[in-house]
Short mmCIF file of C-alpha atoms and ligand atoms in Angstrom, two decimals:
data_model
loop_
_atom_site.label_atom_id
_atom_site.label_comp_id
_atom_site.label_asym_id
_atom_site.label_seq_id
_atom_site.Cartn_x
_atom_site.Cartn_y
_atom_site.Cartn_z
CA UNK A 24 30.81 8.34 39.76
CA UNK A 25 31.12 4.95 41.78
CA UNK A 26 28.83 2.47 41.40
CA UNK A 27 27.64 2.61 44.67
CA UNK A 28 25.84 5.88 44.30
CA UNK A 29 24.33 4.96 41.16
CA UNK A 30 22.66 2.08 43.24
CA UNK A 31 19.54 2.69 44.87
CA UNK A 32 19.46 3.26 48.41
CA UNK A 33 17.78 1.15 50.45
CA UNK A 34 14.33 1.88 52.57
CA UNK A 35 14.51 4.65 49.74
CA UNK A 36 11.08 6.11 51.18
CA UNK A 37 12.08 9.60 51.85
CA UNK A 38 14.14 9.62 48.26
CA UNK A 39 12.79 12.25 45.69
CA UNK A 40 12.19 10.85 42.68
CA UNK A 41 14.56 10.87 40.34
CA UNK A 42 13.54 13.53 37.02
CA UNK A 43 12.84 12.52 34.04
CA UNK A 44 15.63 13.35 31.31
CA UNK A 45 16.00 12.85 27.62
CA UNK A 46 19.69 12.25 27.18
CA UNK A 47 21.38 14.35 24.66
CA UNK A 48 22.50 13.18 21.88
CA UNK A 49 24.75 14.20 18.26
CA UNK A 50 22.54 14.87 15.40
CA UNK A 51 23.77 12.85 12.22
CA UNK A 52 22.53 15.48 10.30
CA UNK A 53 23.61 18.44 12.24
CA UNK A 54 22.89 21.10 9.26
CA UNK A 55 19.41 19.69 8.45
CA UNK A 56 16.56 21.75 9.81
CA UNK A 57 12.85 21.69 8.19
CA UNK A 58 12.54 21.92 4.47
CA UNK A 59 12.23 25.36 2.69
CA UNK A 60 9.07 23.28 1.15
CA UNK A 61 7.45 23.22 4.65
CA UNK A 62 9.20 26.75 5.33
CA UNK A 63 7.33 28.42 2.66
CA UNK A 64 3.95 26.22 2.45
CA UNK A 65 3.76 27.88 5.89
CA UNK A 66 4.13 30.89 5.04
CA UNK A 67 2.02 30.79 2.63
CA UNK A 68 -1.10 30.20 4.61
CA UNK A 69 0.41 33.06 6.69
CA UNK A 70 0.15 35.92 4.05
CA UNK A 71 -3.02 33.98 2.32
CA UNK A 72 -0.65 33.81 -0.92
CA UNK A 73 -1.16 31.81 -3.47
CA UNK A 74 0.96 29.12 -2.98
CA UNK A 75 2.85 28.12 -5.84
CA UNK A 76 5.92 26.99 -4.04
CA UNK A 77 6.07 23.29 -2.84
CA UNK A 78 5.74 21.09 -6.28
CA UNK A 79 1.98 19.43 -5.71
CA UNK A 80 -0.86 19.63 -7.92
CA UNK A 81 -3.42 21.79 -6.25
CA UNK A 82 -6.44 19.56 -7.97
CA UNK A 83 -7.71 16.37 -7.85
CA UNK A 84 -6.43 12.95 -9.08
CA UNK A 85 -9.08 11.20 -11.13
CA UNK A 86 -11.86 9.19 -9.35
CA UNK A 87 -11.34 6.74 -11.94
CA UNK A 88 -8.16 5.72 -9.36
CA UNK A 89 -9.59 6.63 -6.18
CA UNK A 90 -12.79 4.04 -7.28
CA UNK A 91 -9.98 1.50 -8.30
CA UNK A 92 -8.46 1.82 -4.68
CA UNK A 93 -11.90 1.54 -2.84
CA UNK A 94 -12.45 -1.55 -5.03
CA UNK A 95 -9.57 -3.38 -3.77
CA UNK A 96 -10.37 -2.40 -0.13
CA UNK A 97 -13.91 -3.64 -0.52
CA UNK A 98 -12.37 -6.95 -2.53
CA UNK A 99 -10.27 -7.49 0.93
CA UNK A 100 -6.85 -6.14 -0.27
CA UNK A 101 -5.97 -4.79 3.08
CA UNK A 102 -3.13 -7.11 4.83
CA UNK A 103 0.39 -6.93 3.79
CA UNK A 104 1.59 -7.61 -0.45
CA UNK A 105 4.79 -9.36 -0.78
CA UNK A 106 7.67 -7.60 0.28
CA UNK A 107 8.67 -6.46 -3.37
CA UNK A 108 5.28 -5.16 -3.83
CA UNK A 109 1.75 -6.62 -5.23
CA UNK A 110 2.39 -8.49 -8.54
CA UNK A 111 -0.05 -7.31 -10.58
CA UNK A 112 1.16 -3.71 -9.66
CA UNK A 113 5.17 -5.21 -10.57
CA UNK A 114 3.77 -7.01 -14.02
CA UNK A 115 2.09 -4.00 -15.21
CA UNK A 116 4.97 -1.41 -14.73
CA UNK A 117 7.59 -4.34 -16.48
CA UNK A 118 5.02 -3.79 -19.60
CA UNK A 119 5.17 -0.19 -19.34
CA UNK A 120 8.50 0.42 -19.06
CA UNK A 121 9.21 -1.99 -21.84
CA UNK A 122 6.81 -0.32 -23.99
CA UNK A 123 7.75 2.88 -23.65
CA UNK A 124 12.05 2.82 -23.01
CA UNK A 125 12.53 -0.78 -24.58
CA UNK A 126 14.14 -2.93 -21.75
CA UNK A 127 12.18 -5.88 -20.37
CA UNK A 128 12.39 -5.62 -16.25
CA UNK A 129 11.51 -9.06 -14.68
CA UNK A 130 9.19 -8.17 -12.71
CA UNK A 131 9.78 -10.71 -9.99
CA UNK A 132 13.14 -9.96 -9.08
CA UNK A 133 13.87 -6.16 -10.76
CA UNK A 134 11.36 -4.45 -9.78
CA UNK A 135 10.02 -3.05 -6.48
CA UNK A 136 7.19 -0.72 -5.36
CA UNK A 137 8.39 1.90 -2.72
CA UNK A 138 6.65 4.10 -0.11
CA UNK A 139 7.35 6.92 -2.99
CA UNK A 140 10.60 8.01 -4.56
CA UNK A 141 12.13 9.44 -1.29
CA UNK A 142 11.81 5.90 0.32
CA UNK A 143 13.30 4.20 -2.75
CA UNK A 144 16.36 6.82 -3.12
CA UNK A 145 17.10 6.56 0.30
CA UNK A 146 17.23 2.84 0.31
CA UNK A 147 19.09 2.62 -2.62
CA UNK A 148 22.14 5.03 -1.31
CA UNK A 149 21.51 2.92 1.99
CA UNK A 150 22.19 -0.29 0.32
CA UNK A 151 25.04 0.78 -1.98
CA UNK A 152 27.40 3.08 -0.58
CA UNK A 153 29.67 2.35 2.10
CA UNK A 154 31.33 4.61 4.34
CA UNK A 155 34.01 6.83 2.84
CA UNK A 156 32.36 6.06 -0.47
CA UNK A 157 32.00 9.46 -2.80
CA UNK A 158 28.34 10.00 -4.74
CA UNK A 159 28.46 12.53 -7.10
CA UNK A 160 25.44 14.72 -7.26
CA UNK A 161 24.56 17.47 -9.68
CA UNK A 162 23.73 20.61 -8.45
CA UNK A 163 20.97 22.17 -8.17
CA UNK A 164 19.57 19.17 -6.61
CA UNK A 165 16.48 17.85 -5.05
CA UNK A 166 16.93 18.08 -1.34
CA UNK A 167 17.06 14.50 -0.08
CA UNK A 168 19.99 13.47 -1.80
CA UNK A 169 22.70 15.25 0.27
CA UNK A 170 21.29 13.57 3.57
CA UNK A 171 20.90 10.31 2.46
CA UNK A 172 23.99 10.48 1.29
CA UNK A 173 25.32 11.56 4.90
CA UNK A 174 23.19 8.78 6.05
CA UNK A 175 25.00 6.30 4.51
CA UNK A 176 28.49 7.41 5.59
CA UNK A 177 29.26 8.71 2.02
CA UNK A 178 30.78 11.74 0.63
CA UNK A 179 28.78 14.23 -1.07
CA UNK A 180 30.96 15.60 -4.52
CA UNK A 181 28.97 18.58 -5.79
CA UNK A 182 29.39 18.73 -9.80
CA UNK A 183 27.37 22.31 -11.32
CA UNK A 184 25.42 21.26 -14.52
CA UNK A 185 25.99 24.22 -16.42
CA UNK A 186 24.37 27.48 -15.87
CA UNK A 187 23.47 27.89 -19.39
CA UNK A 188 20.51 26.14 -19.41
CA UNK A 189 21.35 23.53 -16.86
CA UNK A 190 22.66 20.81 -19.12
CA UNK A 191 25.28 18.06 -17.77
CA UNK A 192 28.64 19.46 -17.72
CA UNK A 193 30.16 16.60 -19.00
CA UNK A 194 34.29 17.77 -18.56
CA UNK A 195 33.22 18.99 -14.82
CA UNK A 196 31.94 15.11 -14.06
CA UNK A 197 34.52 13.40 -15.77
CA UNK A 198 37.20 15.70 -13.36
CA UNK A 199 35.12 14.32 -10.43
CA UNK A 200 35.37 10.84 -10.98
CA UNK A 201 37.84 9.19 -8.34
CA UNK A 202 38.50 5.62 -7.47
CA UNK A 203 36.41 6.28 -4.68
CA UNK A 204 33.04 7.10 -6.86
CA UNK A 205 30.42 4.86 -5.98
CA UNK A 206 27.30 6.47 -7.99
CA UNK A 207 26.36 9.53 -9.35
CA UNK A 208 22.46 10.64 -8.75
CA UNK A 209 20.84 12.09 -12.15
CA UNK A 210 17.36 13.62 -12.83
CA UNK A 211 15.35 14.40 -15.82
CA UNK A 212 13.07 15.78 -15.81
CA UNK A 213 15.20 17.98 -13.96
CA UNK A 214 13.67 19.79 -10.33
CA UNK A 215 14.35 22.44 -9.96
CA UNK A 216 14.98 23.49 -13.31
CA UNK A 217 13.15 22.00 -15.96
CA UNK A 218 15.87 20.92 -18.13
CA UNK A 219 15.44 17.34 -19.57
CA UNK A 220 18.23 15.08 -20.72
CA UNK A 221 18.83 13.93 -24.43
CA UNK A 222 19.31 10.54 -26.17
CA UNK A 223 22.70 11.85 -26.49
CA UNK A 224 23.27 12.83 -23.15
CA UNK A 225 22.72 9.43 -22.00
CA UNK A 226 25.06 8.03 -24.30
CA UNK A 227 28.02 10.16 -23.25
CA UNK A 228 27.13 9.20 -20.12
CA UNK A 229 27.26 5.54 -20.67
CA UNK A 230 30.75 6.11 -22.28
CA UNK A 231 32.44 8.15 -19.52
CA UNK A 232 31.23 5.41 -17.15
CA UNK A 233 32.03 2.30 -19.18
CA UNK A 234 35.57 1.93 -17.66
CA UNK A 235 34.50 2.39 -14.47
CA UNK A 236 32.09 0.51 -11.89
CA UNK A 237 30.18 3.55 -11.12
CA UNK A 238 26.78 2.96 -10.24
CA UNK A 239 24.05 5.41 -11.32
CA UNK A 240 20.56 6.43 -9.40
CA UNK A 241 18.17 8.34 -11.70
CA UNK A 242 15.63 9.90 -10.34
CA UNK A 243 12.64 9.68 -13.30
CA UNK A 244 9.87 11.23 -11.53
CA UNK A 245 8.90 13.45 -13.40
CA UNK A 246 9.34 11.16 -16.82
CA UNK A 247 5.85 11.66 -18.02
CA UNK A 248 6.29 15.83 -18.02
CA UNK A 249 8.68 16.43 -20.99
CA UNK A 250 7.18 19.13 -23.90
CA UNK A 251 7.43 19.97 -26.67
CA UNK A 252 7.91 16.89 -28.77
CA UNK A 253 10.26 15.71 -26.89
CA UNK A 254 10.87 12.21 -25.58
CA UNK A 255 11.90 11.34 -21.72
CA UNK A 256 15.28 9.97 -21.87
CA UNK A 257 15.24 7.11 -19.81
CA UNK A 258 18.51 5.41 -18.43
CA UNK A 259 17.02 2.13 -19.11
CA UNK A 260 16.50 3.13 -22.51
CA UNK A 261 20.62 2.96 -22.92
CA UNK A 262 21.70 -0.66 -22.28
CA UNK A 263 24.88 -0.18 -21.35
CA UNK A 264 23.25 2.34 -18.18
CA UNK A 265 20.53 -0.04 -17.58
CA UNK A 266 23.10 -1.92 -16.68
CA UNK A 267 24.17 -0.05 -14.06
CA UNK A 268 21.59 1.88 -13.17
CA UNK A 269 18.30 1.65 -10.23
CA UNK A 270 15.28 3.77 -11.98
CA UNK A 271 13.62 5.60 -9.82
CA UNK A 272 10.09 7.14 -10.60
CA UNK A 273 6.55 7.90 -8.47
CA UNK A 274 2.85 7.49 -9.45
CA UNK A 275 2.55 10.70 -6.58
CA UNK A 276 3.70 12.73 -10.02
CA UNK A 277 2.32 10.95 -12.71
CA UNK A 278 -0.82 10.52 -11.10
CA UNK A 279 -1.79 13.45 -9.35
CA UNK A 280 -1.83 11.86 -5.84
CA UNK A 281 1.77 13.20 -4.11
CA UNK A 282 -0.11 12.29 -0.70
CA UNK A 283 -0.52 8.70 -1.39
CA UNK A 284 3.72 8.04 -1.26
CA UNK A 285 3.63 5.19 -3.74
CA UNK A 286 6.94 4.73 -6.29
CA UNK A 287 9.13 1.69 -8.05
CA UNK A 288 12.68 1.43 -8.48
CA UNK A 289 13.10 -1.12 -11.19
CA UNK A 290 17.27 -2.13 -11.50
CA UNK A 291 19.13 -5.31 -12.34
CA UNK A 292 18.67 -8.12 -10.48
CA UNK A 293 21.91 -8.18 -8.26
CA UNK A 294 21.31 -4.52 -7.58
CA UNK A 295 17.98 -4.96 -6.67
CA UNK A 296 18.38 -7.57 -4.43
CA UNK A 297 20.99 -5.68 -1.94
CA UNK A 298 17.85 -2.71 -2.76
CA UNK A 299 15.38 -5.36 -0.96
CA UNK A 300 17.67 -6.48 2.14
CA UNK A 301 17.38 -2.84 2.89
CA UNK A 302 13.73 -1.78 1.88
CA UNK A 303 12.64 -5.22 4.30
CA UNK A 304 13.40 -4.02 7.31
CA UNK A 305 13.49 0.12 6.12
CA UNK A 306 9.20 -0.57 4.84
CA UNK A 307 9.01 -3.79 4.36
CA UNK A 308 6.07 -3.23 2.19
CA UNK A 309 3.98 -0.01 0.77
CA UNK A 310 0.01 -0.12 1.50
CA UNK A 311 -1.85 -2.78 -0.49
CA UNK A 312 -5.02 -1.21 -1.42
CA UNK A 313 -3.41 1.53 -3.39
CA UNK A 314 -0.58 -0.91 -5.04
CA UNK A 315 -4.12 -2.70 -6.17
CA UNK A 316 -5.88 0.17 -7.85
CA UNK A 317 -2.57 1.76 -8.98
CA UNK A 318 -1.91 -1.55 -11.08
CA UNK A 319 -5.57 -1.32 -12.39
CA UNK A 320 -5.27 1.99 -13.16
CA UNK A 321 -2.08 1.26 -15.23
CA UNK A 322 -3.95 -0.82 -18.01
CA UNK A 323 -4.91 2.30 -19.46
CA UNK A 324 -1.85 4.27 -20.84
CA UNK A 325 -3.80 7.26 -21.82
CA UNK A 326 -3.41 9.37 -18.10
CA UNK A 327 0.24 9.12 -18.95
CA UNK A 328 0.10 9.57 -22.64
CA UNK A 329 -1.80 12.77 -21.99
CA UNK A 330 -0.10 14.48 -19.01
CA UNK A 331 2.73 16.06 -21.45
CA UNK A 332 -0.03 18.06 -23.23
CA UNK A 333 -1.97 18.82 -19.57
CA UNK A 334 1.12 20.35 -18.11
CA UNK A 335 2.39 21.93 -21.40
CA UNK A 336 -0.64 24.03 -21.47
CA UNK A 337 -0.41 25.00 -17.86
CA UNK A 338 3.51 26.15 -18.41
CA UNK A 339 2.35 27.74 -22.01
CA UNK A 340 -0.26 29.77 -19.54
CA UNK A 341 1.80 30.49 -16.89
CA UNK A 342 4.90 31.76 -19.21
CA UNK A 343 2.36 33.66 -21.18
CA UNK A 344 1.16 35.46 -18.46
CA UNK A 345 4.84 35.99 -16.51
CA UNK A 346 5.94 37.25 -20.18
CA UNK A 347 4.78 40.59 -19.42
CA UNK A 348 6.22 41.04 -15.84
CA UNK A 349 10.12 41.87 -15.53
CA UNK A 350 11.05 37.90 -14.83
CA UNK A 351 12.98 36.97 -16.99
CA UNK A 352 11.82 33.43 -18.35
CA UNK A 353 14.54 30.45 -18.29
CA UNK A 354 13.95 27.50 -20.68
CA UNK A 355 11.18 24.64 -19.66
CA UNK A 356 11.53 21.18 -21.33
CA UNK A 357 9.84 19.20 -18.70
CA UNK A 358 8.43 19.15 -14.89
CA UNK A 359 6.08 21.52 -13.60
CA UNK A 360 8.50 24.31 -12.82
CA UNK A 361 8.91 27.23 -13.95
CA UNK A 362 12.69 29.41 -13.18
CA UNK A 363 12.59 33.06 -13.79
CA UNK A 364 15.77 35.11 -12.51
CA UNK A 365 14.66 38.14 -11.01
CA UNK A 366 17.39 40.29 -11.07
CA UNK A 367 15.41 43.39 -12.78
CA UNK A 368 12.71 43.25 -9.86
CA UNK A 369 14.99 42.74 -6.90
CA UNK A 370 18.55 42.65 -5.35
CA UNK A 371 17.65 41.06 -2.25
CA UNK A 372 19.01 37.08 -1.86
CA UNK A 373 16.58 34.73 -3.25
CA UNK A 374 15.09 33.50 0.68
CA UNK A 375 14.32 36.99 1.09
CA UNK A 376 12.81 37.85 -2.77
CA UNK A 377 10.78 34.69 -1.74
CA UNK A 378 9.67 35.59 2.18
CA UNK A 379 8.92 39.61 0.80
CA UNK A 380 7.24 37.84 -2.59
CA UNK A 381 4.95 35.70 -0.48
CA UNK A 382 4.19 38.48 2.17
CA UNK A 383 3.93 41.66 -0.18
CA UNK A 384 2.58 40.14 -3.45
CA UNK A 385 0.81 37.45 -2.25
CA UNK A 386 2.63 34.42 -4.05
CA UNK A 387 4.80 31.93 -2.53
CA UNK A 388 7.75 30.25 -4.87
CA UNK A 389 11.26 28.52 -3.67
CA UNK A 390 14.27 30.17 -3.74
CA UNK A 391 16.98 28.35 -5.97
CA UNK A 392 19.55 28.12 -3.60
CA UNK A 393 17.74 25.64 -1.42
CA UNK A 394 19.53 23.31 -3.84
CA UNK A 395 22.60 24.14 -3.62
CA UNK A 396 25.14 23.46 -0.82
CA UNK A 397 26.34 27.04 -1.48
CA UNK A 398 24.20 29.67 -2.76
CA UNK A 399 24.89 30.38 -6.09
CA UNK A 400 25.31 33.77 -8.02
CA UNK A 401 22.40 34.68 -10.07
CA UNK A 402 18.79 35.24 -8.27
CA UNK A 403 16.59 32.74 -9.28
CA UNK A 404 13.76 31.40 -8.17
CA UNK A 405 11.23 28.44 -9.15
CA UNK A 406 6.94 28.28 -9.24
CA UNK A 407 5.41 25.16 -9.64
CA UNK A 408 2.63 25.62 -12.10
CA UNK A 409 1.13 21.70 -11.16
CA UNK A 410 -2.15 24.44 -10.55
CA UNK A 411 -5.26 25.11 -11.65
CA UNK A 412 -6.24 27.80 -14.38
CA UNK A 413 -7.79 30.00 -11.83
CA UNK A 414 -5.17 29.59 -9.02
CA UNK A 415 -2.51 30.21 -12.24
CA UNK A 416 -4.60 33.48 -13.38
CA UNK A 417 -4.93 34.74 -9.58
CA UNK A 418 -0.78 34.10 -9.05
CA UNK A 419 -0.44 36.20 -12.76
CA UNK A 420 -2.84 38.74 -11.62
CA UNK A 421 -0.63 39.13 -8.26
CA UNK A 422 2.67 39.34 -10.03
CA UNK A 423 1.45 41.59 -12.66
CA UNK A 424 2.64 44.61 -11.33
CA UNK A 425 6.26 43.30 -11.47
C1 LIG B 512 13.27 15.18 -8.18
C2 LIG B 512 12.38 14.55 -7.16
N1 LIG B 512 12.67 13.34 -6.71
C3 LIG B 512 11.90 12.73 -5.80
C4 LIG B 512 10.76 13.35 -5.29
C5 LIG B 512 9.95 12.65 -4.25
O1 LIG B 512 8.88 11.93 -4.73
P1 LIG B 512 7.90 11.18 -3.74
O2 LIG B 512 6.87 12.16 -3.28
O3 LIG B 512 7.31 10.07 -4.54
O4 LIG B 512 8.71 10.68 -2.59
C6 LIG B 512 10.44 14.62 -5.72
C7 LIG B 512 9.26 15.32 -5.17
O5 LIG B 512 9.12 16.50 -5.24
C8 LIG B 512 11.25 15.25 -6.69
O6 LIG B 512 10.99 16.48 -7.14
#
């Protein structure tokens, strides 16, 4: 096409005008379409089933936190924090995490509050891996990984933990370390399976790395959700991972309040400042008002101290009551999910168990191989019991006669 005829004609009166198009364009994420989350909340309110898919607590936070948030508004806590986040909100979790996994954050310059733990994984992948950089990942994996990945140009290397149980596979991630490893993305609490790491996980870890400059993202969300007796294993509990390591965790979890989209990523100082240069001008900052009351909120460690007994009871309840159904139960150390494999109820693949459990029995749950790049063998599925005792004992009631 000449210029000429892309210039407009003069005395252009009679012209029609010209149509309105949206130009197309290449998708850099070509294979992403909406979440099975969203997929099967939907259908959920389809088939009125209980809806004990997408992981979010189905009650309320305490108004203990909601009064702390309406204080700050009313105290004028309503323009922008600093860019790393309020300090009061930074000082507080420094204590915490010190208290509880041993290693002193500064809270000035390690430290930063995040608009929740999908904002702060996706800026840490943005701000550490280059193009034609490999992350490894450990499948099954939370969703956002693989794309954020993409995002940043990277390569995603798929290492299964292993089926028994869903523990690290530590031969399979030592034969997928290249020179061309940039991090590896961890989780424990682990979603979708419950598993939790060990002390001594941690530490192999920290020795397969230690002649290497991998860098490590763990994703801690659900670190206040581990049963049984059992401690969260933190990275920064491991100096030699602290090290190396951005922390990743979300008050959405620990407090009840998913909706709010508050987190911290707390990581060494030269980490953490290539984390800002990103999160300024990805956020810049996460809403005041709730950074405010969260702090407040914090003084008191007993909402945290008590949530492993809280959502130990709910998974004791919710096993108990599965126990006589043909599920068969797999191990639970921490989050609020619950696995069964299905395989004596069903052969259909686990998106259609899921689309004829939601529509025939009235309960909605997520089918395992949404995190997985390839579906794996054995039918499993996940619940999220983060519920109430009477939407838990209507969702048993349902699957009773399975
Ligand atoms: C493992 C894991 N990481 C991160 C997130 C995201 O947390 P947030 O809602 O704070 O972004 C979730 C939420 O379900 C999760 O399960």
């Amino acid at each position: 096409m000449s210029f000429e005829t892309l210039t407009p004609q003069a005395g252009g009166a009679s012209a029609s005008p010209p149509v309105p198009r949206t130009p197309l364009i290449s998708s850099r994420l070509p294979e992403v379409g909406m979440t099975i989350f969203s997929v099967m909340s939907a259908l959920a309110v389809k088939h009125g089933a209980v809806n004990l898919g997408q992981g979010f607590p189905d009650f309320d936070c305490a108004p203990g936190l909601v009064e702390a948030v309406h204080k700050a508004m009313q105290a004028g806590h309503n323009q922008y924090p600093p860019m790393a986040g309020v300090p009061a909100l930074r000082q507080a979790l420094a204590a915490k995490i010190e208290r509880l996994y041993g290693h002193r954050y500064d809270a000035d310059s390690e430290i930063t509050i995040t608009a929740g733990a999908t904002q702060g994984i996706l800026t840490a992948i943005l701000a550490l891996v280059h193009p034609g950089d490999e992350v490894i990942v450990l499948e099954p994996c939370y969703d956002s990984y693989g794309p954020a990945i993409t995002l940043a140009g990277g390569t995603v290397v798929r290492v299964p933990l292993n089926p028994n149980g869903f523990h690290l596979d530590l031969a399979q991630l030592s034969a997928a370390l290249s020179p061309r490893t940039r991090a590896i993305i961890i989780n424990t609490p682990h979603n979708p399976t419950g598993s939790v790491w060990s002390a001594a996980d941690m530490k192999a870890l920290a020795e397969l790395l230690r002649p290497t400059d991998v860098l490590v993202l763990s994703d801690e969300v659900y670190e206040h959700m581990v049963f049984d007796g059992e401690t969260h294993a933190s990275v920064s509990a491991e100096p030699e991972l602290a090290a190396r390591s951005l922390v990743i965790s979300s008050f959405g979890k620990t407090y009840h309040v998913t909706g709010w989209k508050v987190g911290h990523v707390a990581a060494p100082a030269a980490l953490m400042a290539e984390f800002r240069k990103v999160h300024q001008f990805n956020v810049f900052t996460v809403n005041t008002p709730m950074q405010h009351g969260l702090a407040a909120w914090l003084a008191d460690p007993g909402p945290y101290e008590e949530l492993p007994a809280f959502y130990q009871r709910k998974r004791d309840r919710f096993r108990n009551g599965l126990a006589g159904t043909r599920f068969e139960l797999l191990p639970c150390s921490g989050s609020y999910f619950q696995c069964v494999d299905y395989s004596r109820i069903s052969s259909l693949p686990d998106l259609q168990f899921c689309e004829w459990l939601t529509a025939e029995v009235g309960v909605a749950a997520i089918p395992l191989s949404a995190f997985y790049a390839q579906a794996p063998e054995r039918p499993i599925v996940r619940f999220c019991f983060a519920k109430t005792e009477a939407t838990l004992d209507e969702a048993l009631r349902r699957l009773s006669r399975l």
